[in-house]
Short mmCIF file of C-alpha atoms and ligand atoms in Angstrom, two decimals:
data_model
loop_
_atom_site.label_atom_id
_atom_site.label_comp_id
_atom_site.label_asym_id
_atom_site.label_seq_id
_atom_site.Cartn_x
_atom_site.Cartn_y
_atom_site.Cartn_z
CA MET A 1 -42.82 34.58 -39.05
CA ALA A 2 -45.91 35.10 -37.20
CA GLU A 3 -49.07 35.81 -38.71
CA GLN A 4 -50.59 39.15 -37.48
CA LYS A 5 -53.94 38.97 -35.90
CA ASN A 6 -57.02 38.29 -37.77
CA HIS A 7 -54.60 36.97 -40.92
CA VAL A 8 -55.82 33.70 -42.28
CA ILE A 9 -53.95 30.76 -41.74
CA PRO A 10 -54.83 28.40 -44.85
CA LEU A 11 -54.21 25.17 -43.15
CA LEU A 12 -56.58 26.54 -40.19
CA THR A 13 -59.44 27.02 -42.91
CA PRO A 14 -62.60 24.76 -43.01
CA TYR A 15 -62.81 22.17 -46.22
CA GLY A 16 -65.68 20.23 -47.29
CA MET A 17 -64.60 16.69 -48.08
CA GLY A 18 -67.99 14.92 -50.02
CA ASN A 19 -69.89 14.84 -47.18
CA PHE A 20 -66.89 15.47 -44.53
CA ASN A 21 -67.19 18.93 -43.03
CA LEU A 22 -63.34 19.89 -42.07
CA SER A 23 -62.20 22.38 -39.91
CA HIS A 24 -58.90 22.48 -41.24
CA ARG A 25 -56.35 20.95 -43.40
CA ILE A 26 -53.81 19.38 -41.30
CA VAL A 27 -54.32 15.44 -41.60
CA LEU A 28 -52.67 12.69 -39.71
CA ALA A 29 -50.69 10.83 -42.16
CA PRO A 30 -50.61 6.82 -41.85
CA LEU A 31 -48.12 6.10 -39.60
CA PHE A 32 -47.31 1.93 -38.71
CA ARG A 33 -45.82 2.17 -35.38
CA ALA A 34 -45.43 -1.39 -34.57
CA ARG A 35 -47.41 -1.58 -31.60
CA SER A 36 -50.18 -3.68 -32.41
CA TYR A 37 -49.06 -7.19 -30.76
CA ASN A 38 -49.81 -10.49 -32.66
CA ASN A 39 -51.18 -8.12 -35.35
CA VAL A 40 -53.80 -6.61 -33.41
CA ALA A 41 -54.80 -2.69 -32.60
CA GLN A 42 -54.37 -2.42 -28.52
CA PRO A 43 -56.06 -0.60 -25.90
CA HIS A 44 -53.41 1.87 -25.94
CA ALA A 45 -53.62 3.41 -29.73
CA ILE A 46 -56.68 4.90 -27.92
CA LEU A 47 -54.63 7.29 -26.43
CA TYR A 48 -52.22 7.86 -29.44
CA TYR A 49 -55.01 8.29 -32.04
CA SER A 50 -57.59 10.50 -30.04
CA GLN A 51 -54.42 12.78 -28.35
CA ARG A 52 -54.07 13.35 -32.46
CA ALA A 53 -58.10 13.81 -32.88
CA THR A 54 -59.68 17.33 -32.98
CA LYS A 55 -63.23 17.88 -34.06
CA GLY A 56 -63.46 17.79 -37.71
CA GLY A 57 -59.73 16.50 -38.22
CA LEU A 58 -59.10 14.02 -40.19
CA LEU A 59 -57.10 11.11 -39.05
CA ILE A 60 -56.06 7.97 -41.38
CA THR A 61 -54.76 4.49 -38.99
CA GLU A 62 -51.27 2.97 -39.10
CA ALA A 63 -51.50 0.30 -42.55
CA ASN A 64 -53.89 -2.07 -42.04
CA SER A 65 -53.03 -5.82 -43.64
CA ILE A 66 -55.98 -7.18 -45.40
CA SER A 67 -55.37 -10.99 -44.93
CA PRO A 68 -53.00 -13.46 -43.48
CA THR A 69 -50.89 -13.42 -47.04
CA CYS A 70 -49.48 -10.10 -46.33
CA GLN A 71 -48.30 -10.64 -42.16
CA TYR A 72 -45.11 -8.20 -42.37
CA HIS A 73 -44.29 -7.70 -38.84
CA PRO A 74 -45.81 -9.16 -35.77
CA ASN A 75 -46.34 -5.99 -34.07
CA ALA A 76 -48.46 -4.77 -37.46
CA VAL A 77 -51.87 -4.20 -37.15
CA GLY A 78 -54.23 -6.64 -39.42
CA ILE A 79 -58.26 -6.08 -40.40
CA TRP A 80 -59.46 -9.82 -41.72
CA SER A 81 -60.54 -11.25 -38.36
CA LYS A 82 -63.17 -10.72 -35.97
CA GLU A 83 -61.02 -10.12 -33.55
CA GLN A 84 -59.03 -7.57 -34.95
CA ILE A 85 -62.30 -6.04 -35.40
CA GLU A 86 -63.21 -5.43 -32.46
CA ALA A 87 -59.89 -4.17 -31.02
CA TRP A 88 -60.43 -1.25 -33.14
CA LYS A 89 -63.90 -0.35 -32.08
CA PRO A 90 -62.76 1.31 -28.75
CA ILE A 91 -60.03 3.59 -30.55
CA VAL A 92 -62.47 4.50 -33.40
CA ASP A 93 -65.48 5.54 -31.12
CA ALA A 94 -62.51 7.73 -28.64
CA VAL A 95 -61.59 9.41 -32.12
CA HIS A 96 -64.97 9.86 -32.63
CA ALA A 97 -66.13 10.89 -29.34
CA LYS A 98 -63.41 13.92 -30.28
CA GLY A 99 -65.28 14.79 -33.34
CA GLY A 100 -62.19 13.25 -35.36
CA ILE A 101 -63.40 11.99 -38.99
CA PHE A 102 -60.80 8.65 -38.86
CA PHE A 103 -59.91 6.63 -42.30
CA CYS A 104 -58.50 3.31 -42.03
CA GLN A 105 -55.49 2.34 -44.27
CA ILE A 106 -55.69 -0.77 -46.30
CA LEU A 107 -52.46 -2.52 -46.76
CA HIS A 108 -51.02 -5.91 -48.70
CA THR A 109 -47.51 -5.48 -48.55
CA GLY A 110 -46.86 -8.37 -51.25
CA ARG A 111 -42.99 -8.87 -51.63
CA VAL A 112 -42.20 -6.76 -48.93
CA SER A 113 -42.22 -9.27 -46.45
CA ASP A 114 -41.04 -11.37 -44.45
CA PRO A 115 -41.69 -15.40 -44.80
CA ASP A 116 -41.07 -15.81 -41.02
CA PHE A 117 -44.19 -13.61 -40.05
CA LYS A 118 -46.33 -16.05 -42.17
CA PRO A 119 -48.44 -19.18 -41.48
CA ASN A 120 -46.43 -22.12 -42.46
CA ARG A 121 -43.68 -19.78 -43.97
CA GLN A 122 -46.02 -19.02 -47.20
CA THR A 123 -44.47 -17.92 -50.10
CA LEU A 124 -44.43 -14.55 -50.69
CA ILE A 125 -46.42 -13.30 -53.81
CA SER A 126 -46.52 -10.52 -56.11
CA SER A 127 -47.09 -8.86 -59.83
CA THR A 128 -43.28 -10.32 -60.16
CA ASN A 129 -40.72 -13.04 -59.30
CA LYS A 130 -38.36 -10.64 -58.87
CA PRO A 131 -36.59 -10.55 -55.20
CA LEU A 132 -36.00 -6.99 -53.64
CA THR A 133 -32.16 -7.14 -53.28
CA HIS A 134 -31.96 -6.30 -49.76
CA ASN A 135 -33.89 -9.53 -48.71
CA GLY A 136 -32.96 -11.68 -51.74
CA ILE A 137 -36.51 -14.13 -50.91
CA GLU A 138 -37.79 -14.77 -54.26
CA PRO A 139 -41.71 -13.89 -54.37
CA ARG A 140 -44.21 -15.59 -56.40
CA ALA A 141 -45.96 -13.64 -59.73
CA LEU A 142 -49.59 -14.54 -58.94
CA ARG A 143 -51.66 -16.32 -61.23
CA THR A 144 -54.11 -13.89 -63.30
CA ASP A 145 -56.97 -16.36 -62.16
CA GLU A 146 -55.65 -15.55 -58.28
CA ILE A 147 -56.13 -11.63 -58.55
CA PRO A 148 -59.35 -11.60 -58.32
CA HIS A 149 -58.94 -13.34 -55.10
CA ILE A 150 -56.72 -10.47 -53.86
CA VAL A 151 -58.97 -7.62 -55.33
CA ASN A 152 -61.88 -9.69 -52.89
CA ASP A 153 -59.33 -9.67 -49.76
CA PHE A 154 -59.27 -5.43 -50.11
CA ARG A 155 -63.04 -5.77 -50.22
CA LEU A 156 -63.47 -7.80 -47.54
CA ALA A 157 -60.76 -5.43 -45.41
CA ALA A 158 -62.91 -2.32 -46.67
CA ARG A 159 -66.04 -3.71 -45.29
CA ASN A 160 -64.77 -4.71 -42.13
CA ALA A 161 -63.20 -1.41 -41.63
CA ILE A 162 -66.92 -0.37 -41.75
CA GLU A 163 -68.02 -2.68 -39.05
CA ALA A 164 -65.35 -1.30 -36.91
CA GLY A 165 -66.63 1.95 -37.23
CA PHE A 166 -64.43 3.79 -39.54
CA ASP A 167 -65.75 6.92 -41.43
CA GLY A 168 -64.19 4.70 -44.62
CA VAL A 169 -60.91 3.91 -46.07
CA GLU A 170 -57.57 4.99 -47.31
CA ILE A 171 -56.40 1.78 -50.06
CA HIS A 172 -52.37 2.05 -49.93
CA GLY A 173 -51.39 2.46 -53.43
CA ALA A 174 -48.04 3.80 -52.32
CA HIS A 175 -44.61 2.94 -51.44
CA GLY A 176 -43.30 -0.33 -53.18
CA PHE A 177 -46.26 -2.48 -51.68
CA LEU A 178 -48.56 -4.90 -53.91
CA ILE A 179 -50.70 -2.47 -55.99
CA ASP A 180 -47.67 -0.58 -56.38
CA GLN A 181 -45.48 -3.53 -57.24
CA PHE A 182 -48.14 -4.10 -60.07
CA LEU A 183 -48.25 -0.16 -61.17
CA LYS A 184 -44.56 0.27 -61.91
CA ASP A 185 -43.14 -0.79 -65.05
CA GLN A 186 -39.49 -1.39 -63.47
CA VAL A 187 -40.97 -3.80 -61.42
CA ASN A 188 -44.14 -5.75 -63.18
CA ASP A 189 -43.07 -7.95 -65.90
CA ARG A 190 -46.08 -9.70 -66.32
CA THR A 191 -47.45 -10.50 -69.79
CA ASP A 192 -51.11 -10.78 -69.22
CA LYS A 193 -53.43 -8.77 -69.02
CA TYR A 194 -51.92 -7.29 -65.26
CA GLY A 195 -48.59 -6.08 -67.60
CA GLY A 196 -47.37 -4.13 -70.16
CA SER A 197 -48.97 -0.61 -71.05
CA THR A 198 -50.01 1.95 -68.90
CA GLU A 199 -53.55 0.21 -68.35
CA ASN A 200 -52.56 -2.41 -67.58
CA ARG A 201 -50.85 -1.93 -64.96
CA CYS A 202 -53.06 0.08 -63.31
CA ARG A 203 -55.62 -2.61 -63.85
CA PHE A 204 -55.00 -4.01 -60.30
CA ALA A 205 -55.14 -1.05 -58.48
CA LEU A 206 -58.33 -0.09 -60.69
CA GLU A 207 -60.35 -3.00 -59.85
CA VAL A 208 -59.17 -2.98 -56.23
CA VAL A 209 -60.94 0.74 -55.88
CA GLU A 210 -63.80 -0.36 -58.10
CA ALA A 211 -64.42 -3.50 -55.62
CA VAL A 212 -64.07 -1.02 -52.28
CA VAL A 213 -66.10 1.84 -53.68
CA GLU A 214 -68.64 -0.88 -54.55
CA GLU A 215 -68.49 -2.25 -51.06
CA ILE A 216 -68.71 0.66 -48.82
CA GLY A 217 -69.58 3.83 -51.54
CA ALA A 218 -66.97 5.65 -53.29
CA ASP A 219 -67.90 8.92 -50.51
CA ARG A 220 -66.03 7.22 -48.03
CA VAL A 221 -62.73 5.53 -50.20
CA GLY A 222 -59.70 7.48 -50.84
CA ILE A 223 -56.19 5.89 -52.22
CA ARG A 224 -52.75 7.08 -51.77
CA LEU A 225 -50.17 6.79 -54.39
CA SER A 226 -46.67 7.47 -55.05
CA PRO A 227 -45.85 7.23 -58.91
CA PHE A 228 -42.78 9.14 -58.23
CA SER A 229 -41.01 7.15 -55.38
CA ASP A 230 -38.62 4.18 -55.53
CA TYR A 231 -38.84 2.71 -52.07
CA ASN A 232 -38.65 -0.60 -51.58
CA GLU A 233 -36.61 -0.77 -55.34
CA CYS A 234 -40.30 0.52 -57.04
CA ASN A 235 -39.94 2.79 -59.64
CA ASP A 236 -41.06 4.13 -62.85
CA SER A 237 -39.84 4.65 -65.74
CA ASN A 238 -42.43 7.20 -66.28
CA PRO A 239 -44.17 8.47 -62.78
CA GLN A 240 -45.54 11.35 -64.69
CA ALA A 241 -47.41 9.25 -67.40
CA LEU A 242 -48.53 6.58 -64.17
CA GLY A 243 -49.95 9.43 -62.03
CA LEU A 244 -51.63 10.95 -64.52
CA TYR A 245 -53.07 8.16 -65.99
CA MET A 246 -54.44 6.85 -62.35
CA ALA A 247 -55.88 10.49 -61.41
CA LYS A 248 -57.91 10.27 -64.19
CA SER A 249 -59.41 6.72 -63.54
CA LEU A 250 -60.05 7.75 -60.19
CA ASN A 251 -62.43 10.13 -61.72
CA LYS A 252 -64.39 7.45 -63.00
CA HIS A 253 -64.69 5.81 -60.18
CA GLY A 254 -65.92 8.87 -58.29
CA VAL A 255 -63.16 8.18 -55.34
CA LEU A 256 -63.14 10.59 -52.37
CA TYR A 257 -59.68 11.34 -52.57
CA CYS A 258 -56.22 11.17 -53.78
CA HIS A 259 -53.55 11.48 -51.54
CA MET A 260 -49.78 11.74 -53.11
CA VAL A 261 -46.65 11.38 -51.89
CA GLU A 262 -44.23 14.69 -53.20
CA PRO A 263 -41.50 13.65 -56.49
CA ARG A 264 -39.19 15.02 -53.44
CA TRP A 265 -39.84 12.62 -50.19
CA ASP A 266 -36.75 10.53 -49.55
CA ILE A 267 -37.09 7.73 -47.23
CA SER A 268 -34.00 9.58 -45.75
CA GLY A 269 -36.52 12.27 -44.24
CA GLU A 270 -34.36 14.70 -46.20
CA ASN A 271 -36.38 16.23 -48.96
CA LYS A 272 -34.37 15.76 -52.29
CA GLU A 273 -34.29 18.18 -55.46
CA THR A 274 -36.43 17.37 -57.81
CA PRO A 275 -37.96 19.27 -60.82
CA HIS A 276 -41.44 17.22 -60.55
CA THR A 277 -44.41 18.55 -58.92
CA LEU A 278 -47.79 16.35 -58.20
CA ALA A 279 -49.33 19.73 -60.01
CA PRO A 280 -50.74 18.04 -63.05
CA MET A 281 -52.14 15.19 -61.35
CA LYS A 282 -54.20 17.74 -58.79
CA LYS A 283 -55.27 19.42 -61.60
CA ALA A 284 -56.70 16.04 -63.53
CA PHE A 285 -58.44 14.51 -60.10
CA ASN A 286 -61.66 16.12 -59.38
CA GLY A 287 -62.15 15.03 -55.48
CA THR A 288 -60.23 15.97 -52.60
CA PHE A 289 -56.20 16.05 -53.05
CA ILE A 290 -54.39 15.15 -50.32
CA VAL A 291 -50.05 15.90 -50.51
CA ALA A 292 -47.83 14.60 -47.93
CA GLY A 293 -44.19 14.36 -47.40
CA GLY A 294 -41.40 16.95 -46.14
CA TYR A 295 -44.05 19.64 -45.23
CA ASP A 296 -43.64 21.50 -42.74
CA ARG A 297 -46.43 24.75 -41.37
CA LYS A 298 -45.28 27.14 -44.10
CA GLU A 299 -45.21 24.84 -47.11
CA GLY A 300 -48.38 23.37 -46.20
CA ASN A 301 -50.01 26.55 -45.83
CA LYS A 302 -48.36 27.80 -49.14
CA ALA A 303 -49.68 24.84 -51.11
CA VAL A 304 -53.15 25.12 -49.70
CA ALA A 305 -52.90 28.88 -50.25
CA GLU A 306 -51.90 28.12 -53.54
CA GLU A 307 -54.69 25.38 -54.18
CA LYS A 308 -51.77 22.69 -54.61
CA ALA A 309 -53.50 20.20 -52.37
CA ASN A 310 -56.98 20.72 -50.36
CA LEU A 311 -55.16 19.18 -47.44
CA VAL A 312 -51.77 18.33 -46.15
CA ALA A 313 -50.63 15.03 -44.04
CA TYR A 314 -47.86 15.48 -42.10
CA GLY A 315 -46.30 12.17 -40.59
CA ARG A 316 -43.12 12.66 -38.30
CA LEU A 317 -44.43 15.99 -36.80
CA PHE A 318 -47.98 14.48 -36.21
CA LEU A 319 -46.07 11.72 -34.59
CA ALA A 320 -44.19 14.60 -32.15
CA ASN A 321 -46.56 16.81 -31.44
CA PRO A 322 -50.11 15.65 -30.65
CA ASP A 323 -51.76 18.97 -30.86
CA LEU A 324 -49.70 19.91 -34.15
CA PRO A 325 -53.24 21.59 -35.31
CA LYS A 326 -53.03 23.99 -32.45
CA ARG A 327 -49.17 24.49 -32.57
CA PHE A 328 -49.46 25.44 -36.10
CA GLU A 329 -52.65 27.72 -35.12
CA VAL A 330 -50.38 29.62 -32.61
CA ASP A 331 -46.69 29.17 -34.19
CA ALA A 332 -45.45 27.30 -31.68
CA PRO A 333 -42.36 25.41 -31.31
CA LEU A 334 -42.65 22.05 -32.05
CA ASN A 335 -41.36 19.01 -30.29
CA LYS A 336 -38.37 17.16 -32.02
CA TYR A 337 -39.15 13.27 -33.45
CA ASN A 338 -37.55 10.49 -31.90
CA ARG A 339 -36.27 7.97 -34.55
CA GLU A 340 -35.32 5.59 -32.77
CA THR A 341 -38.90 5.06 -30.90
CA PHE A 342 -40.90 4.91 -34.39
CA TYR A 343 -41.24 1.00 -34.55
CA THR A 344 -40.40 0.16 -30.89
CA PRO A 345 -42.72 -1.80 -29.11
CA ASP A 346 -43.16 0.24 -26.26
CA PRO A 347 -46.97 1.19 -25.04
CA VAL A 348 -45.66 4.29 -23.88
CA VAL A 349 -42.05 5.82 -24.67
CA GLY A 350 -42.04 7.76 -28.05
CA TYR A 351 -45.44 6.81 -28.73
CA THR A 352 -48.33 8.95 -26.00
CA ASP A 353 -45.27 10.11 -24.46
CA TYR A 354 -44.91 13.37 -26.57
CA PRO A 355 -46.03 16.71 -24.84
CA PHE A 356 -48.67 18.40 -25.19
CA LEU A 357 -48.43 22.82 -25.69
CA GLU A 358 -49.16 23.67 -21.74
CA GLY A 359 -52.47 24.34 -21.41
CA SER A 360 -53.80 21.79 -23.74
CA SER A 361 -54.56 18.58 -24.15
C1 FMN B 401 -42.96 5.69 -38.38
C2 FMN B 401 -43.07 5.91 -39.92
C3 FMN B 401 -44.24 4.93 -40.58
C4 FMN B 401 -44.93 5.26 -41.58
N1 FMN B 401 -45.82 4.19 -41.87
C5 FMN B 401 -46.54 4.34 -42.91
C6 FMN B 401 -47.70 3.36 -43.21
O1 FMN B 401 -48.06 2.69 -42.22
N2 FMN B 401 -48.39 3.66 -44.31
C7 FMN B 401 -47.83 4.64 -45.63
O2 FMN B 401 -49.04 5.12 -46.73
N3 FMN B 401 -47.16 5.35 -45.01
C8 FMN B 401 -46.27 5.33 -44.08
N4 FMN B 401 -45.15 6.34 -43.82
C9 FMN B 401 -44.87 8.01 -44.82
C10 FMN B 401 -45.85 8.58 -44.18
O3 FMN B 401 -47.19 8.71 -44.07
C11 FMN B 401 -45.52 9.97 -44.58
O4 FMN B 401 -46.02 9.99 -45.73
C12 FMN B 401 -43.97 10.50 -44.08
O5 FMN B 401 -43.37 10.17 -42.97
C13 FMN B 401 -43.21 11.75 -45.27
O6 FMN B 401 -44.13 12.53 -44.65
P1 FMN B 401 -43.97 13.75 -43.32
O7 FMN B 401 -42.52 14.11 -44.60
O8 FMN B 401 -44.70 14.41 -42.77
O9 FMN B 401 -43.06 12.66 -41.93
C14 FMN B 401 -44.50 6.07 -42.46
C15 FMN B 401 -43.81 6.75 -41.89
C16 FMN B 401 -42.80 6.81 -40.77
C17 FMN B 401 -42.01 7.84 -40.58
#
């Protein structure tokens, strides 16, 4: 139902996130698009991101690999080299020119990777030796003394992101990638100080947070978590406790935001039935709380109005509607996303050719 004139649209209200003045609550979710050839951001991303930038709107990049030890796709962007930093600069500048706020998502994939894409076909690393059933490739459990090096790679990636001009970073602790492989008890089978109790399983994530905070300042650090997700065969026997423990621990580091994926979100794209909610985590966390997963305009407005979230991240809808905030403002119909072109390498098709509403750009 369309709002009446002067009716407040919760998603379109301003919000102060730390030092950032957001003019609305609609966030571009991190979206891997497989168009960063040879792991370097490309000039066509200037148009893609600036199409989605608005004055005072928060954008989060696609996941950036933090080191060559997590090359998982030939066209997945990285942020470990000088060339990669330089390549991001004009993209960041274009977003800033439109008044956007731009965070860089940083990732280590761990066992979710393909040795074929790695230099010298290195063995995959993880918290465990257990392979993913779909590829059967056995990863190597990191030795305790190797873990500080990976933490340091996150630190360096954050430094690189700031050098590229980003306003901050989002640590990717979700979806079964390396950090999540430590967090979840159905994957982490370690017996050292990084395994066993919730506290121990969260140690790696929190060491990464601490290092990144130390490097760039807590007011520029967010983290993404998906305690309820079983994506990439990564689940936990008590996601509620895990999510709560992380939310409370993040307070100690004063991080800017916590971005959580809804329990209902399923990789199939359908919202599944679940009795769980993120409400206890939102309540426990002192900073900005971002939610994602299966939101539309109505649900996003409801979440903000009911204070279940400060901000709402949109993935597929923002991918297909570059002017999503405008469309939500006027309650316009939405373009449909085309799954077939999510991860194709074309620099235009399915990437920057989704139409704007007539008269907006
Ligand atoms: C094409 C595509 C690429 C994605 N890439 C990432 C990514 O790089 N990092 C991440 O944290 N999530 C990624 N996701 C998950 C989205 O950020 C988002 O959480 C998910 O699509 C659910 O939100 P939605 O229902 O609004 O699409 C991706 C999703 C899609 C569809």
